[in-house]
Amino acid sequence: PSHWLMKKVQQSILAPAIVEARVIPNGVDLNIFHRADRKEARKMLGISQDAKMLIFTASGIRKNPWKDYKMIRSAIALSAERLKSKQIIFIALGENAPPERIGRAKILFIPYQKDPKIVAKYYQAADVYIHAARADTFPNTILEALACGTPVVATAVGGIPEQVQDGVTGLLVPKGDIEAMTKAIIILLTNDEFIQKLRYNAIEDAKRRFDLNHQAEEYLRWYKEIISYGG
């Protein structure tokens, strides 16, 4: 699904068997993951309209070996401390646990949601999507957030730099760099003009590159080419 992953394949024992290779990015259903009224989304979810809302989505967030919850937690705490005038709520979507308070920030754990429409509501309600990983491939959660017009702050590992255009649809930070993530969060939460620009860019980029229909069409086009070779 990414140029990064394709490079890994070409460096592996699979390389001699490759006849032809091409990258077809994963897509998401834009009928579900799209921009919506933030106030209505928060009203539905019971989230304060006045708070700055951040979100991260993963399975078993706190103990997931590939994600870096400790990094996110620390960056949230620092951001809340430096933004004393702002209420910060962090939604950890993908784990059932009691609420937690770290400094001036509140963490709400939300169990895994099977209904993608509910997941989309959380993205639509958020100001920023945060994704910290020790290692990753091409996470769909980032694509879903972008499609909903939610700017992303993410660690630049795996295929993530192909998903997030740094300074255009979100901000990339080095793996494990808590200070860099903190600064990125603060930039987005204090610069309304910049974040509005990123929201617009994220939606347009998702339509251009990450539409599930485009992904299906590209696969069908390639399959037809393969079949024609055999004829």
Short mmCIF file of C-alpha atoms in Angstrom, two decimals:
data_model
loop_
_atom_site.label_atom_id
_atom_site.label_comp_id
_atom_site.label_asym_id
_atom_site.label_seq_id
_atom_site.Cartn_x
_atom_site.Cartn_y
_atom_site.Cartn_z
CA PRO A 1 0.00 0.00 0.00
CA SER A 2 2.99 2.36 0.26
CA HIS A 3 6.31 3.09 -1.45
CA TRP A 4 8.01 2.39 1.89
CA LEU A 5 6.51 -1.09 2.07
CA MET A 6 7.29 -1.76 -1.60
CA LYS A 7 10.92 -0.90 -0.94
CA LYS A 8 10.93 -3.45 1.89
CA VAL A 9 9.52 -6.10 -0.43
CA GLN A 10 12.13 -5.37 -3.08
CA GLN A 11 14.83 -5.82 -0.44
CA SER A 12 13.39 -9.14 0.77
CA ILE A 13 13.60 -12.75 -0.45
CA LEU A 14 10.43 -12.05 -2.47
CA ALA A 15 12.28 -9.75 -4.87
CA PRO A 16 13.29 -12.42 -7.46
CA ALA A 17 9.64 -13.45 -7.87
CA ILE A 18 8.40 -9.95 -8.75
CA VAL A 19 7.32 -9.68 -12.38
CA GLU A 20 5.72 -6.26 -12.07
CA ALA A 21 5.05 -4.10 -9.04
CA ARG A 22 3.04 -0.96 -8.43
CA VAL A 23 1.83 0.98 -5.41
CA ILE A 24 -1.93 1.35 -4.93
CA PRO A 25 -2.60 3.29 -1.71
CA ASN A 26 -5.27 2.08 0.69
CA GLY A 27 -8.52 3.98 0.58
CA VAL A 28 -11.35 4.76 2.98
CA ASP A 29 -15.08 5.08 2.44
CA LEU A 30 -15.65 8.80 1.92
CA ASN A 31 -19.38 8.28 2.32
CA ILE A 32 -18.66 7.57 5.99
CA PHE A 33 -15.42 9.44 6.66
CA HIS A 34 -16.05 13.03 5.63
CA ARG A 35 -16.21 16.47 7.18
CA ALA A 36 -19.27 17.23 9.31
CA ASP A 37 -20.41 19.93 11.69
CA ARG A 38 -18.03 19.77 14.68
CA LYS A 39 -20.59 21.15 17.14
CA GLU A 40 -23.20 18.57 16.16
CA ALA A 41 -20.66 15.75 16.41
CA ARG A 42 -19.65 16.87 19.91
CA LYS A 43 -23.25 17.24 20.99
CA MET A 44 -23.94 13.67 19.89
CA LEU A 45 -20.86 12.35 21.75
CA GLY A 46 -21.33 14.49 24.86
CA ILE A 47 -18.04 16.37 24.40
CA SER A 48 -17.66 19.95 25.67
CA GLN A 49 -17.91 22.55 22.92
CA ASP A 50 -15.33 24.76 24.62
CA ALA A 51 -12.57 22.17 25.00
CA LYS A 52 -9.74 21.46 22.62
CA MET A 53 -10.24 17.83 21.66
CA LEU A 54 -7.44 15.50 20.59
CA ILE A 55 -7.89 11.87 19.58
CA PHE A 56 -5.86 8.73 18.95
CA THR A 57 -7.30 5.46 17.67
CA ALA A 58 -5.67 2.07 18.13
CA SER A 59 -6.37 -1.36 19.58
CA GLY A 60 -5.33 -1.66 23.22
CA ILE A 61 -3.73 1.77 23.19
CA ARG A 62 -1.76 1.67 26.44
CA LYS A 63 -0.08 -1.70 25.89
CA ASN A 64 0.06 -1.82 22.10
CA PRO A 65 3.74 -2.65 21.34
CA TRP A 66 3.75 -0.76 18.02
CA LYS A 67 2.19 2.46 19.32
CA ASP A 68 3.76 4.92 21.73
CA TYR A 69 1.10 5.87 24.25
CA LYS A 70 3.73 7.12 26.69
CA MET A 71 4.88 9.67 24.12
CA ILE A 72 1.34 10.88 23.49
CA ARG A 73 0.53 11.04 27.20
CA SER A 74 3.63 13.12 27.91
CA ALA A 75 3.00 15.46 24.98
CA ILE A 76 -0.62 15.98 26.05
CA ALA A 77 0.47 16.81 29.60
CA LEU A 78 3.06 19.33 28.39
CA SER A 79 0.62 20.90 25.94
CA ALA A 80 -2.03 21.33 28.64
CA GLU A 81 0.53 22.86 31.01
CA ARG A 82 1.68 25.39 28.42
CA LEU A 83 -1.83 26.21 27.22
CA LYS A 84 -3.16 27.12 30.63
CA SER A 85 -6.15 29.02 29.28
CA LYS A 86 -7.45 26.05 27.27
CA GLN A 87 -9.28 22.94 28.42
CA ILE A 88 -7.82 19.85 26.74
CA ILE A 89 -9.65 16.55 26.37
CA PHE A 90 -7.81 13.59 24.91
CA ILE A 91 -9.92 10.71 23.55
CA ALA A 92 -8.15 7.33 23.51
CA LEU A 93 -10.41 5.33 21.20
CA GLY A 94 -9.83 1.59 21.32
CA GLU A 95 -9.61 0.68 25.01
CA ASN A 96 -11.97 0.43 27.95
CA ALA A 97 -10.52 2.08 31.06
CA PRO A 98 -11.48 4.67 33.70
CA PRO A 99 -10.95 8.36 32.88
CA GLU A 100 -7.58 9.77 33.81
CA ARG A 101 -6.30 13.26 34.53
CA ILE A 102 -2.72 14.28 33.83
CA GLY A 103 -2.04 17.80 34.96
CA ARG A 104 -4.57 20.06 33.27
CA ALA A 105 -5.61 17.49 30.64
CA LYS A 106 -8.37 14.90 30.85
CA ILE A 107 -8.07 11.50 29.16
CA LEU A 108 -11.20 9.60 28.23
CA PHE A 109 -10.86 5.96 27.19
CA ILE A 110 -13.50 4.79 24.72
CA PRO A 111 -13.92 1.06 23.94
CA TYR A 112 -13.44 -0.21 20.40
CA GLN A 113 -16.37 0.82 18.19
CA LYS A 114 -17.57 -1.62 15.54
CA ASP A 115 -19.71 0.95 13.74
CA PRO A 116 -17.46 3.06 11.45
CA LYS A 117 -20.06 5.84 11.50
CA ILE A 118 -19.49 6.25 15.25
CA VAL A 119 -15.72 6.23 14.73
CA ALA A 120 -16.16 8.95 12.10
CA LYS A 121 -18.09 11.07 14.60
CA TYR A 122 -15.08 11.10 16.92
CA TYR A 123 -12.80 12.27 14.11
CA GLN A 124 -15.35 14.90 13.09
CA ALA A 125 -15.59 16.19 16.65
CA ALA A 126 -11.82 16.46 17.15
CA ASP A 127 -9.49 19.39 16.60
CA VAL A 128 -6.42 17.21 16.00
CA TYR A 129 -5.69 13.53 15.44
CA ILE A 130 -2.47 12.34 17.12
CA HIS A 131 -0.64 9.21 16.02
CA ALA A 132 2.54 8.15 17.82
CA ALA A 133 4.12 4.89 16.72
CA ARG A 134 7.39 3.08 17.28
CA ALA A 135 6.83 1.27 13.97
CA ASP A 136 3.96 1.35 11.49
CA THR A 137 2.97 0.58 7.92
CA PHE A 138 0.15 2.62 6.34
CA PRO A 139 -2.41 3.07 9.15
CA ASN A 140 -6.00 3.50 8.02
CA THR A 141 -6.79 5.59 11.08
CA ILE A 142 -4.69 8.43 9.68
CA LEU A 143 -6.53 8.24 6.37
CA GLU A 144 -9.88 8.28 8.17
CA ALA A 145 -8.91 11.35 10.17
CA LEU A 146 -7.69 13.22 7.10
CA ALA A 147 -10.87 12.37 5.20
CA CYS A 148 -12.87 13.91 8.06
CA GLY A 149 -10.83 17.10 7.79
CA THR A 150 -8.95 16.49 11.03
CA PRO A 151 -5.29 17.58 10.82
CA VAL A 152 -2.79 14.95 11.95
CA VAL A 153 0.26 15.13 14.19
CA ALA A 154 2.20 11.89 13.67
CA THR A 155 5.58 10.28 14.06
CA ALA A 156 7.42 9.97 10.75
CA VAL A 157 7.82 6.18 10.67
CA GLY A 158 6.96 3.55 8.06
CA GLY A 159 4.54 4.74 5.40
CA ILE A 160 3.15 7.63 7.49
CA PRO A 161 5.21 10.32 5.68
CA GLU A 162 3.44 9.22 2.47
CA GLN A 163 0.06 9.79 4.13
CA VAL A 164 0.65 13.10 5.89
CA GLN A 165 2.00 16.02 3.88
CA ASP A 166 4.08 17.86 6.44
CA GLY A 167 2.84 21.42 6.85
CA VAL A 168 0.02 20.82 4.36
CA THR A 169 -2.35 18.24 5.88
CA GLY A 170 -0.62 17.81 9.23
CA LEU A 171 2.71 17.88 11.02
CA LEU A 172 5.31 15.11 11.22
CA VAL A 173 7.65 14.67 14.18
CA PRO A 174 10.58 12.32 14.87
CA LYS A 175 9.86 9.01 16.60
CA GLY A 176 9.95 9.39 20.39
CA ASP A 177 10.44 13.17 20.31
CA ILE A 178 7.99 14.36 22.96
CA GLU A 179 9.03 18.00 22.72
CA ALA A 180 8.51 18.06 18.94
CA MET A 181 5.05 16.52 19.31
CA THR A 182 4.17 19.01 22.04
CA LYS A 183 5.20 21.95 19.87
CA ALA A 184 3.21 20.57 16.91
CA ILE A 185 0.08 20.18 19.04
CA ILE A 186 0.41 23.73 20.39
CA ILE A 187 0.91 25.15 16.89
CA LEU A 188 -2.33 23.59 15.71
CA LEU A 189 -4.34 24.50 18.80
CA THR A 190 -3.29 28.15 18.77
CA ASN A 191 -3.33 29.04 15.09
CA ASP A 192 -6.89 29.04 13.77
CA GLU A 193 -5.97 30.19 10.27
CA PHE A 194 -3.33 27.49 9.87
CA ILE A 195 -5.53 24.68 11.18
CA GLN A 196 -8.39 25.72 8.90
CA LYS A 197 -6.02 25.56 5.95
CA LEU A 198 -4.87 22.08 6.98
CA ARG A 199 -8.47 20.91 7.36
CA TYR A 200 -9.31 21.97 3.81
CA ASN A 201 -6.11 20.43 2.44
CA ALA A 202 -6.71 17.16 4.29
CA ILE A 203 -10.18 16.73 2.80
CA GLU A 204 -9.03 17.53 -0.73
CA ASP A 205 -6.00 15.22 -0.46
CA ALA A 206 -8.18 12.38 0.82
CA LYS A 207 -10.52 12.81 -2.14
CA ARG A 208 -7.58 12.81 -4.54
CA ARG A 209 -5.49 9.98 -3.12
CA PHE A 210 -7.39 7.95 -0.52
CA ASP A 211 -10.87 7.35 -1.92
CA LEU A 212 -11.81 3.67 -1.54
CA ASN A 213 -13.48 3.79 -4.97
CA HIS A 214 -10.19 4.90 -6.55
CA GLN A 215 -8.39 2.03 -4.86
CA ALA A 216 -10.90 -0.49 -6.23
CA GLU A 217 -10.72 1.03 -9.71
CA GLU A 218 -6.91 0.83 -9.73
CA TYR A 219 -6.96 -2.83 -8.73
CA LEU A 220 -9.56 -3.63 -11.41
CA ARG A 221 -7.53 -1.77 -14.03
CA TRP A 222 -4.41 -3.73 -13.11
CA TYR A 223 -6.24 -7.07 -13.08
CA LYS A 224 -7.54 -6.33 -16.59
CA GLU A 225 -3.99 -5.58 -17.74
CA ILE A 226 -2.77 -8.87 -16.25
CA ILE A 227 -5.55 -10.81 -17.95
CA SER A 228 -4.80 -9.14 -21.29
CA TYR A 229 -1.16 -10.25 -21.02
CA GLY A 230 -2.35 -13.84 -20.85
CA GLY A 231 -4.51 -13.41 -23.96
#
